[in-house]
CSV table of C-alpha atoms in Angstrom, one decimal:
chain,number,residue,atom,x,y,z
V,14,SER,CA,133.8,-109.1,189.9
V,15,ARG,CA,135.2,-108.0,186.6
V,16,SER,CA,137.7,-110.6,185.6
V,17,HIS,CA,139.7,-110.7,182.4
V,18,THR,CA,143.0,-111.8,181.2
V,19,ARG,CA,146.0,-109.9,179.7
V,20,SER,CA,149.4,-111.2,178.7
V,21,ALA,CA,152.7,-109.8,177.7
V,22,ALA,CA,153.3,-112.1,174.7
V,23,ALA,CA,149.7,-113.1,174.8
V,24,VAL,CA,146.6,-111.9,176.5
V,25,VAL,CA,143.8,-114.5,177.0
V,26,ALA,CA,140.3,-113.8,178.3
V,27,ALA,CA,139.8,-115.5,181.7
V,28,ALA,CA,137.1,-115.7,184.3
V,29,LEU,CA,138.2,-114.0,186.5
V,30,PRO,CA,159.6,-94.9,205.8
V,31,THR,CA,162.1,-95.3,204.5
V,32,GLN,CA,163.2,-92.4,202.5
V,33,ARG,CA,165.9,-93.2,200.0
V,34,GLY,CA,167.8,-91.1,197.6
V,35,GLN,CA,167.1,-91.2,193.9
V,36,ARG,CA,169.4,-93.0,191.4
V,37,GLY,CA,170.2,-92.9,188.3
V,38,ALA,CA,147.9,-120.2,176.0
V,39,ILE,CA,148.3,-119.7,179.9
V,40,ARG,CA,149.6,-122.8,181.7
V,41,ARG,CA,151.0,-123.9,185.0
V,42,VAL,CA,154.5,-125.4,185.0
V,43,PHE,CA,154.8,-128.6,187.0
V,44,ALA,CA,158.5,-129.3,186.3
V,45,PRO,CA,160.5,-130.1,189.4
V,46,TRP,CA,161.8,-127.1,191.2
V,47,PRO,CA,165.6,-126.8,190.9
V,48,SER,CA,167.9,-127.3,193.9
V,49,ARG,CA,168.8,-123.7,194.3
V,50,GLN,CA,165.8,-122.6,196.2
V,51,ALA,CA,164.9,-118.9,196.4
V,52,GLN,CA,165.5,-117.2,199.7
V,53,PHE,CA,162.6,-116.0,201.8
V,54,VAL,CA,162.5,-112.2,201.4
V,55,ALA,CA,162.2,-110.1,204.5
V,56,LEU,CA,159.0,-108.1,204.2
V,57,HIS,CA,160.1,-104.8,205.8
V,58,HIS,CA,163.5,-104.3,204.1
V,59,SER,CA,163.0,-102.2,201.0
V,60,SER,CA,166.4,-103.0,199.7
V,61,SER,CA,166.1,-106.8,199.9
V,62,GLU,CA,166.2,-108.6,196.6
V,63,MET,CA,166.1,-112.4,196.5
V,64,SER,CA,164.8,-114.7,193.7
V,65,SER,CA,164.6,-118.2,192.4
V,66,ALA,CA,164.8,-119.1,188.8
V,67,ARG,CA,166.2,-121.4,186.2
V,68,VAL,CA,168.6,-120.1,183.6
V,69,ALA,CA,166.7,-118.9,180.5
V,70,PRO,CA,169.2,-117.0,178.2
V,71,GLU,CA,167.6,-114.2,176.3
V,72,PRO,CA,167.6,-114.5,172.5
V,73,PRO,CA,167.7,-111.4,170.4
V,74,ALA,CA,164.4,-109.6,170.5
V,75,ALA,CA,162.6,-109.2,167.2
V,76,GLU,CA,161.1,-105.9,166.2
V,77,GLU,CA,157.4,-106.4,166.2
V,78,PRO,CA,154.3,-104.4,167.3
V,79,ALA,CA,152.6,-104.9,170.6
V,80,PRO,CA,150.3,-108.0,170.5
V,81,SER,CA,146.6,-107.7,170.2
V,82,THR,CA,144.6,-108.7,173.2
V,83,ALA,CA,143.2,-111.6,171.2
V,84,GLU,CA,146.6,-113.2,170.2
V,85,LEU,CA,147.7,-116.6,171.4
V,86,THR,CA,151.3,-117.9,171.6
V,87,ALA,CA,152.6,-121.3,172.6
V,88,PRO,CA,153.4,-121.4,176.4
V,89,SER,CA,157.0,-121.9,177.5
V,90,THR,CA,157.8,-124.8,179.7
V,91,ALA,CA,160.9,-123.0,181.1
V,92,ASP,CA,160.5,-121.0,184.3
V,93,VAL,CA,161.0,-117.3,183.6
V,94,PRO,CA,163.8,-116.0,185.9
V,95,TYR,CA,162.8,-113.1,188.2
V,96,THR,CA,164.2,-111.0,191.1
V,97,SER,CA,162.4,-108.3,193.0
V,98,GLY,CA,163.2,-105.1,194.8
V,99,CYS,CA,161.3,-102.2,196.4
V,100,GLU,CA,161.7,-98.5,197.1
V,101,GLN,CA,159.6,-96.1,199.2
V,102,ASN,CA,159.5,-92.4,200.0
V,103,VAL,CA,157.2,-90.8,202.6
V,104,GLY,CA,156.8,-87.6,200.5
V,105,ASP,CA,155.1,-84.7,202.3
V,106,ARG,CA,153.1,-86.9,204.6
V,107,ARG,CA,153.6,-87.2,208.3
V,108,GLN,CA,154.0,-91.0,208.1
V,109,GLN,CA,154.5,-93.8,205.6
V,110,GLU,CA,151.1,-95.5,205.2
V,111,ASP,CA,152.1,-97.7,202.3
V,112,THR,CA,153.3,-101.2,202.9
V,113,PHE,CA,154.6,-103.9,200.6
V,114,VAL,CA,155.2,-107.7,200.6
V,115,GLN,CA,157.9,-109.7,198.8
V,116,PHE,CA,157.9,-113.5,198.7
V,117,ASP,CA,160.1,-114.5,195.9
V,118,ASP,CA,159.7,-118.1,197.1
V,119,LEU,CA,156.1,-118.4,198.4
V,120,ASN,CA,156.5,-122.2,198.7
V,121,LYS,CA,158.5,-121.7,201.9
V,122,LEU,CA,155.4,-120.2,203.5
V,123,VAL,CA,153.2,-122.9,201.9
V,124,ALA,CA,155.4,-125.6,203.6
V,125,ASP,CA,154.8,-123.9,207.0
V,126,LEU,CA,151.1,-123.0,206.7
V,127,ALA,CA,149.7,-125.5,204.2
V,128,PRO,CA,152.0,-128.6,204.1
V,129,SER,CA,149.4,-130.6,202.2
V,130,VAL,CA,149.6,-128.3,199.2
V,131,GLY,CA,151.9,-129.5,196.5
V,132,ARG,CA,155.2,-127.6,195.9
V,133,ASP,CA,156.3,-129.1,192.6
V,134,VAL,CA,155.4,-125.8,190.9
V,135,ARG,CA,157.1,-122.6,191.9
V,136,ARG,CA,155.2,-119.7,193.5
V,137,ALA,CA,155.8,-116.1,194.3
V,138,PHE,CA,153.8,-113.3,195.9
V,139,TRP,CA,154.2,-109.6,195.7
V,140,ALA,CA,151.9,-106.8,197.0
V,141,VAL,CA,151.7,-103.1,197.5
V,142,TYR,CA,149.1,-101.8,200.0
V,143,ASP,CA,148.3,-98.1,199.9
V,144,GLY,CA,146.9,-97.2,203.3
V,145,PHE,CA,144.7,-94.2,204.1
V,146,GLY,CA,143.5,-92.7,207.3
V,147,GLY,CA,146.4,-94.2,209.2
V,148,GLN,CA,148.6,-97.3,209.1
V,149,SER,CA,146.3,-99.8,210.8
V,150,SER,CA,144.8,-101.4,207.7
V,151,SER,CA,147.8,-101.5,205.4
V,152,LEU,CA,149.9,-103.0,208.2
V,153,TRP,CA,147.3,-105.7,208.9
V,154,LEU,CA,147.1,-106.6,205.2
V,155,LYS,CA,150.9,-106.8,205.0
V,156,SER,CA,150.9,-109.3,207.9
V,157,HIS,CA,147.9,-111.4,207.0
V,158,LEU,CA,146.5,-111.4,203.5
V,159,HIS,CA,149.1,-113.8,202.0
V,160,GLU,CA,148.6,-116.1,205.0
V,161,HIS,CA,144.8,-116.4,204.3
V,162,LEU,CA,145.6,-116.9,200.6
V,163,VAL,CA,148.0,-119.8,201.2
V,164,CYS,CA,145.6,-121.5,203.5
V,165,HIS,CA,142.5,-121.1,201.3
V,166,ALA,CA,140.9,-124.3,200.1
V,167,LEU,CA,141.1,-123.1,196.4
V,168,PHE,CA,144.7,-121.9,196.6
V,169,GLU,CA,146.2,-124.9,194.7
V,170,ARG,CA,143.3,-125.8,192.4
V,171,ASP,CA,142.1,-122.3,191.4
V,172,PRO,CA,144.4,-119.5,192.4
V,173,ALA,CA,142.3,-116.7,190.8
V,174,ALA,CA,139.2,-117.8,192.6
V,175,ALA,CA,141.2,-118.0,195.8
V,176,LEU,CA,142.4,-114.5,195.4
V,177,ALA,CA,138.9,-113.1,195.0
V,178,ALA,CA,137.6,-115.1,198.0
V,179,VAL,CA,140.5,-114.1,200.2
V,180,PHE,CA,139.8,-110.4,199.5
V,181,ALA,CA,136.3,-110.9,200.9
V,182,GLU,CA,137.6,-112.8,204.0
V,183,ALA,CA,140.4,-110.3,204.6
V,184,ASP,CA,138.1,-107.4,204.4
V,185,ALA,CA,135.7,-108.9,207.0
V,186,LYS,CA,138.5,-109.7,209.4
V,187,LEU,CA,140.1,-106.3,208.9
V,188,LEU,CA,136.9,-104.4,209.7
V,189,ALA,CA,136.4,-106.5,212.8
V,190,TYR,CA,140.0,-105.9,213.8
V,191,ASN,CA,139.8,-102.2,213.5
V,192,ALA,CA,136.4,-102.1,215.3
V,193,ALA,CA,138.0,-104.1,218.2
V,194,ARG,CA,140.9,-101.7,218.4
V,195,ASP,CA,138.5,-98.8,218.7
V,196,ALA,CA,136.5,-100.7,221.4
V,197,GLU,CA,139.7,-101.2,223.4
V,198,ARG,CA,140.4,-97.5,223.4
V,199,GLY,CA,136.8,-96.5,224.2
V,200,ALA,CA,135.2,-93.1,223.7
V,201,GLY,CA,137.8,-90.4,223.4
V,202,GLY,CA,140.6,-92.9,223.0
V,203,GLY,CA,142.3,-91.2,220.1
V,204,ALA,CA,142.6,-92.6,216.6
V,205,ASN,CA,139.5,-93.9,215.0
V,206,PHE,CA,140.8,-97.1,213.5
V,207,VAL,CA,137.5,-98.0,211.7
V,208,ARG,CA,138.1,-95.1,209.4
V,209,THR,CA,141.4,-96.5,208.1
V,210,GLY,CA,141.6,-98.5,204.9
V,211,SER,CA,143.8,-99.5,202.1
V,212,CYS,CA,143.9,-99.9,198.3
V,213,ALA,CA,145.9,-102.9,197.1
V,214,THR,CA,147.6,-104.5,194.1
V,215,VAL,CA,148.5,-108.1,194.5
V,216,CYS,CA,150.4,-110.6,192.3
V,217,LEU,CA,150.5,-114.3,192.7
V,218,LEU,CA,152.9,-116.2,190.3
V,219,VAL,CA,152.3,-119.9,189.7
V,220,GLY,CA,154.8,-121.3,187.3
V,221,ASN,CA,154.9,-118.6,184.6
V,222,THR,CA,151.2,-117.7,185.1
V,223,LEU,CA,150.6,-114.4,186.9
V,224,HIS,CA,147.4,-113.8,188.7
V,225,VAL,CA,146.7,-110.1,189.6
V,226,ALA,CA,144.0,-108.7,191.9
V,227,ASN,CA,143.4,-105.1,192.9
V,228,VAL,CA,141.1,-102.7,194.6
V,229,GLY,CA,141.3,-99.0,194.4
V,230,ASP,CA,144.0,-97.1,192.5
V,231,SER,CA,147.2,-99.0,193.1
V,232,ARG,CA,148.3,-100.5,189.8
V,233,THR,CA,150.4,-103.3,188.4
V,234,VAL,CA,151.9,-102.7,184.9
V,235,LEU,CA,153.9,-105.2,182.8
V,236,TYR,CA,156.7,-103.4,180.9
V,237,ARG,CA,158.0,-105.2,177.8
V,238,ARG,CA,161.4,-105.3,176.1
V,239,LYS,CA,159.7,-104.0,172.9
V,240,GLY,CA,156.4,-102.4,172.5
V,241,ALA,CA,153.9,-100.7,174.8
V,242,PRO,CA,153.5,-101.5,178.5
V,243,LEU,CA,150.4,-103.5,179.5
V,244,MET,CA,148.1,-102.5,182.4
V,245,LEU,CA,147.2,-105.5,184.5
V,246,THR,CA,144.8,-103.8,186.9
V,247,ASP,CA,141.6,-101.7,186.8
V,248,GLU,CA,141.3,-98.4,188.6
V,249,HIS,CA,138.3,-98.2,190.9
V,250,LYS,CA,137.7,-94.5,191.1
V,251,SER,CA,134.4,-92.7,191.6
V,252,SER,CA,135.2,-90.5,188.6
V,253,LEU,CA,134.7,-93.5,186.3
V,254,GLU,CA,131.2,-93.8,184.9
V,255,SER,CA,131.0,-97.6,185.5
V,256,GLU,CA,131.9,-97.1,189.2
V,257,ARG,CA,129.6,-94.1,189.5
V,258,GLN,CA,126.7,-96.1,188.2
V,259,ARG,CA,127.5,-99.0,190.6
V,260,VAL,CA,127.7,-96.6,193.6
V,261,ALA,CA,124.4,-95.0,192.6
V,262,ALA,CA,122.7,-98.4,192.3
V,263,ALA,CA,123.8,-99.2,195.8
V,264,GLY,CA,122.3,-96.0,197.2
V,265,GLY,CA,125.5,-94.0,197.4
V,266,ASP,CA,126.4,-90.7,195.8
V,267,THR,CA,129.5,-89.2,194.1
V,268,VAL,CA,130.3,-85.5,194.7
V,269,GLN,CA,133.0,-83.0,193.8
V,270,ARG,CA,133.8,-79.7,195.4
V,271,THR,CA,133.5,-76.6,193.3
V,272,GLN,CA,134.3,-72.9,193.6
V,273,GLU,CA,133.0,-69.9,191.7
V,274,VAL,CA,135.5,-67.8,189.9
V,275,PRO,CA,134.2,-64.2,189.2
V,276,GLY,CA,134.4,-62.8,185.7
V,277,VAL,CA,136.9,-60.1,184.7
V,278,CYS,CA,136.1,-57.4,182.1
V,279,CYS,CA,134.5,-59.2,179.2
V,280,PHE,CA,135.3,-62.7,180.5
V,281,PRO,CA,132.4,-64.3,182.3
V,282,GLY,CA,132.6,-66.0,185.6
V,283,LYS,CA,132.8,-69.8,185.8
V,284,VAL,CA,132.6,-72.7,188.2
V,285,GLU,CA,135.9,-74.6,188.8
V,286,LYS,CA,136.0,-78.2,190.1
V,287,LEU,CA,138.2,-78.8,193.1
V,288,GLY,CA,139.9,-82.1,194.0
V,289,PRO,CA,138.8,-85.6,193.1
V,290,VAL,CA,135.3,-87.0,192.8
V,291,ARG,CA,134.4,-88.6,196.2
V,292,VAL,CA,132.1,-91.3,197.2
V,293,GLN,CA,129.4,-90.7,199.9
V,294,PRO,CA,129.1,-91.9,202.5
V,295,GLY,CA,132.8,-92.1,203.4
V,296,GLY,CA,134.3,-89.3,201.3
V,297,LEU,CA,136.8,-91.6,199.6
V,298,ALA,CA,138.3,-90.9,196.2
V,299,VAL,CA,138.2,-94.6,195.5
V,300,SER,CA,135.1,-96.7,195.2
V,301,ARG,CA,136.7,-100.1,196.2
V,302,ALA,CA,139.0,-100.6,199.1
V,303,PHE,CA,139.8,-102.7,202.2
V,304,GLY,CA,138.6,-101.4,205.5
V,305,ALA,CA,137.0,-98.0,205.6
V,306,GLY,CA,134.3,-99.0,208.0
V,307,HIS,CA,132.9,-95.5,208.1
V,308,ALA,CA,131.9,-96.0,204.5
V,309,LYS,CA,130.7,-99.6,204.7
V,310,LEU,CA,129.2,-100.2,208.1
V,311,ALA,CA,125.7,-98.8,209.0
V,312,GLU,CA,126.7,-98.5,212.7
V,313,HIS,CA,129.4,-96.1,211.7
V,314,GLY,CA,127.4,-94.0,209.2
V,315,GLY,CA,128.2,-96.1,206.2
V,316,LYS,CA,126.1,-97.8,203.6
V,317,PRO,CA,126.8,-101.5,202.7
V,318,GLY,CA,127.5,-102.1,199.0
V,319,VAL,CA,128.7,-98.5,198.2
V,320,VAL,CA,132.4,-98.9,198.8
V,321,ILE,CA,133.2,-102.6,198.3
V,322,HIS,CA,136.1,-105.0,198.6
V,323,GLU,CA,135.5,-106.9,195.4
V,324,PRO,CA,138.7,-107.0,193.3
V,325,SER,CA,139.4,-107.0,189.6
V,326,VAL,CA,141.3,-110.2,188.8
V,327,GLN,CA,143.4,-110.7,185.7
V,328,ARG,CA,145.8,-113.3,184.4
V,329,ALA,CA,148.9,-113.1,182.3
V,330,THR,CA,151.6,-115.5,181.0
V,331,LEU,CA,155.2,-114.2,181.5
V,332,SER,CA,157.8,-114.5,178.8
V,333,ALA,CA,161.6,-114.2,179.3
V,334,ASP,CA,162.0,-113.1,175.7
V,335,ASP,CA,159.3,-110.4,175.6
V,336,ASP,CA,158.9,-109.1,179.2
V,337,LEU,CA,161.2,-106.7,181.0
V,338,CYS,CA,159.7,-106.2,184.4
V,339,LEU,CA,156.5,-105.8,186.5
V,340,VAL,CA,155.9,-102.6,188.4
V,341,LEU,CA,153.5,-102.6,191.4
V,342,ALA,CA,153.1,-99.2,192.8
V,343,SER,CA,150.8,-97.0,194.9
V,344,ASP,CA,149.0,-94.0,193.4
V,345,GLY,CA,151.7,-91.7,194.8
V,346,VAL,CA,153.7,-93.0,191.8
V,347,TRP,CA,151.1,-93.3,189.2
V,348,ASP,CA,149.5,-89.9,189.8
V,349,ASN,CA,152.8,-88.4,188.6
V,350,VAL,CA,153.1,-90.6,185.5
V,351,LYS,CA,151.1,-89.1,182.7
V,352,ARG,CA,151.6,-92.0,180.3
V,353,LEU,CA,152.7,-95.5,181.3
V,354,ALA,CA,155.3,-95.4,178.6
V,355,ASP,CA,157.0,-92.4,180.2
V,356,LEU,CA,158.7,-94.9,182.6
V,357,SER,CA,159.9,-97.2,179.9
V,358,ALA,CA,163.2,-95.4,179.2
V,359,ASP,CA,164.3,-95.2,182.8
V,360,LEU,CA,163.4,-98.8,183.4
V,361,ARG,CA,165.2,-100.0,180.3
V,362,THR,CA,168.3,-98.0,181.2
V,363,GLN,CA,168.4,-99.3,184.8
V,364,ILE,CA,167.8,-102.9,183.8
V,365,LEU,CA,169.4,-103.4,180.4
V,366,GLN,CA,172.5,-101.1,181.1
V,367,ALA,CA,173.2,-102.0,184.7
V,368,GLU,CA,176.9,-102.1,185.7
V,369,GLN,CA,176.0,-104.7,188.4
V,370,TYR,CA,173.0,-106.9,188.4
V,371,ARG,CA,172.7,-108.2,191.9
V,372,ALA,CA,170.6,-105.3,193.0
V,373,VAL,CA,169.0,-104.5,189.6
V,374,ALA,CA,165.4,-104.7,190.8
V,375,ARG,CA,165.9,-102.4,193.7
V,376,HIS,CA,167.7,-99.9,191.5
V,377,ALA,CA,164.8,-100.0,189.0
V,378,ALA,CA,162.4,-99.4,191.9
V,379,GLU,CA,164.5,-96.4,192.9
V,380,ALA,CA,164.3,-95.1,189.4
V,381,VAL,CA,160.4,-95.4,189.4
V,382,VAL,CA,160.1,-93.5,192.7
V,383,GLY,CA,162.7,-91.0,191.6
V,384,TYR,CA,160.7,-90.3,188.4
V,385,ALA,CA,157.5,-89.8,190.4
V,386,LEU,CA,159.2,-87.3,192.8
V,387,ARG,CA,160.8,-85.3,189.9
V,388,HIS,CA,157.4,-85.1,188.2
V,389,ALA,CA,155.3,-84.3,191.3
V,390,VAL,CA,152.1,-82.7,190.3
V,391,ASN,CA,151.3,-80.9,193.6
V,392,GLU,CA,154.4,-79.4,195.1
V,393,GLY,CA,154.4,-79.7,198.9
V,394,GLN,CA,151.5,-82.3,198.8
V,395,GLN,CA,153.4,-85.3,197.5
V,396,ASP,CA,151.7,-88.6,198.7
V,397,ASN,CA,153.6,-91.6,200.0
V,398,THR,CA,155.3,-93.5,197.1
V,399,THR,CA,156.0,-97.2,196.9
V,400,ALA,CA,157.3,-99.1,193.9
V,401,LEU,CA,158.0,-102.8,193.8
V,402,VAL,CA,159.8,-104.0,190.7
V,403,VAL,CA,160.1,-107.6,189.5
V,404,VAL,CA,162.8,-107.9,186.9
V,405,LEU,CA,162.3,-110.7,184.4
V,406,GLY,CA,164.4,-112.8,182.0
V,407,ALA,CA,168.1,-112.7,181.4
V,408,GLN,CA,168.9,-109.7,183.6
V,409,ALA,CA,167.2,-111.5,186.5
V,410,GLU,CA,169.3,-114.5,185.9
V,411,LEU,CA,172.4,-112.3,185.9
V,412,ALA,CA,171.4,-110.9,189.2
V,413,LEU,CA,171.0,-114.3,190.7
V,414,SER,CA,174.3,-115.4,189.3
V,415,GLU,CA,176.1,-112.4,190.8
V,416,ARG,CA,174.6,-113.0,194.2
V,417,ARG,CA,175.5,-116.6,194.1
V,418,GLY,CA,179.1,-115.5,193.3
V,419,GLY,CA,179.4,-113.3,196.4
V,420,GLY,CA,177.1,-111.6,198.8
V,421,ASP,CA,173.7,-110.1,198.5
V,422,GLY,CA,174.7,-106.6,197.2
């Protein structure tokens, strides 16, 4: 897999439906976890926001250009405060096929499933799964991928390697699960579950070190208090030359529909391209994904090695002084964002100028989805949208403080 490292203050190379209204270097930290433990975040509640952090007051930010990808800075030994929130909109689809996961305190799950794993370093897990062809695959990933990760033999020693390995394990189990569901229904039983699949963007936080893995076109972006946002994922689309070459080497093909436009007067006719470039077999607009047995399995007309589960894995060090928030979102959001920086103003307004902070991450997620809906490219064809925002630094600590002072908000 392509593995490399990016950071907010420093980037270091590494191996590696509910519809809601709109509104306006790298090091693990093994310091003892403070007594105020983070609450376990319910996975299905898009308005839930819980967090765990130690106070890290924000010093005045200095005006400086965005760092080079080769810069190094001294790591902080203080845990960067964080709080997360999510927002979804079904768009013009019949059902919500996106799912998301929020574990602001993953160590609670570690204690239950892998008690031998040390919990003297804080951990969190966030994910957005962009399902296609139905809900089967994204729902399965929502329930199981993090469990396989926590139980993996490399989880404590090498989180990045564990993520890559778990993507392979999860894909194999998901393909078997969908095939079994089809077998239970039998011929003419209705939905063809083996054709369902999902893109994914997944973040595992260990101390202040963020490990990001993705397949497909769901993205994670780190927005900074000053300077340009940083993309922490790679898109796996068949329109990209590198992926097109990989698909061809595996015996697949990439095609795009066209139509002829007749000439008028002195203007000659032309051929227009229609829709995205798609991978054959399978007909997918992405070249990497979970599930999609009709593209991967020979018994269903697929070709092994064309559409793959192998993720891009990257690593970043979070900084309370430099970083504003993480945005994990499905392509229903990113397809309507021409430039990553176009979201910066809305995010800074929602986070830095909030009247109340207890729900600041959820309000920021609402702003992201709201922006995507206002800037929809194809009217009447809006995809599902999901945005999960993790607010970092002083504003996250304010949110925690307000919630400790009274209610969840």
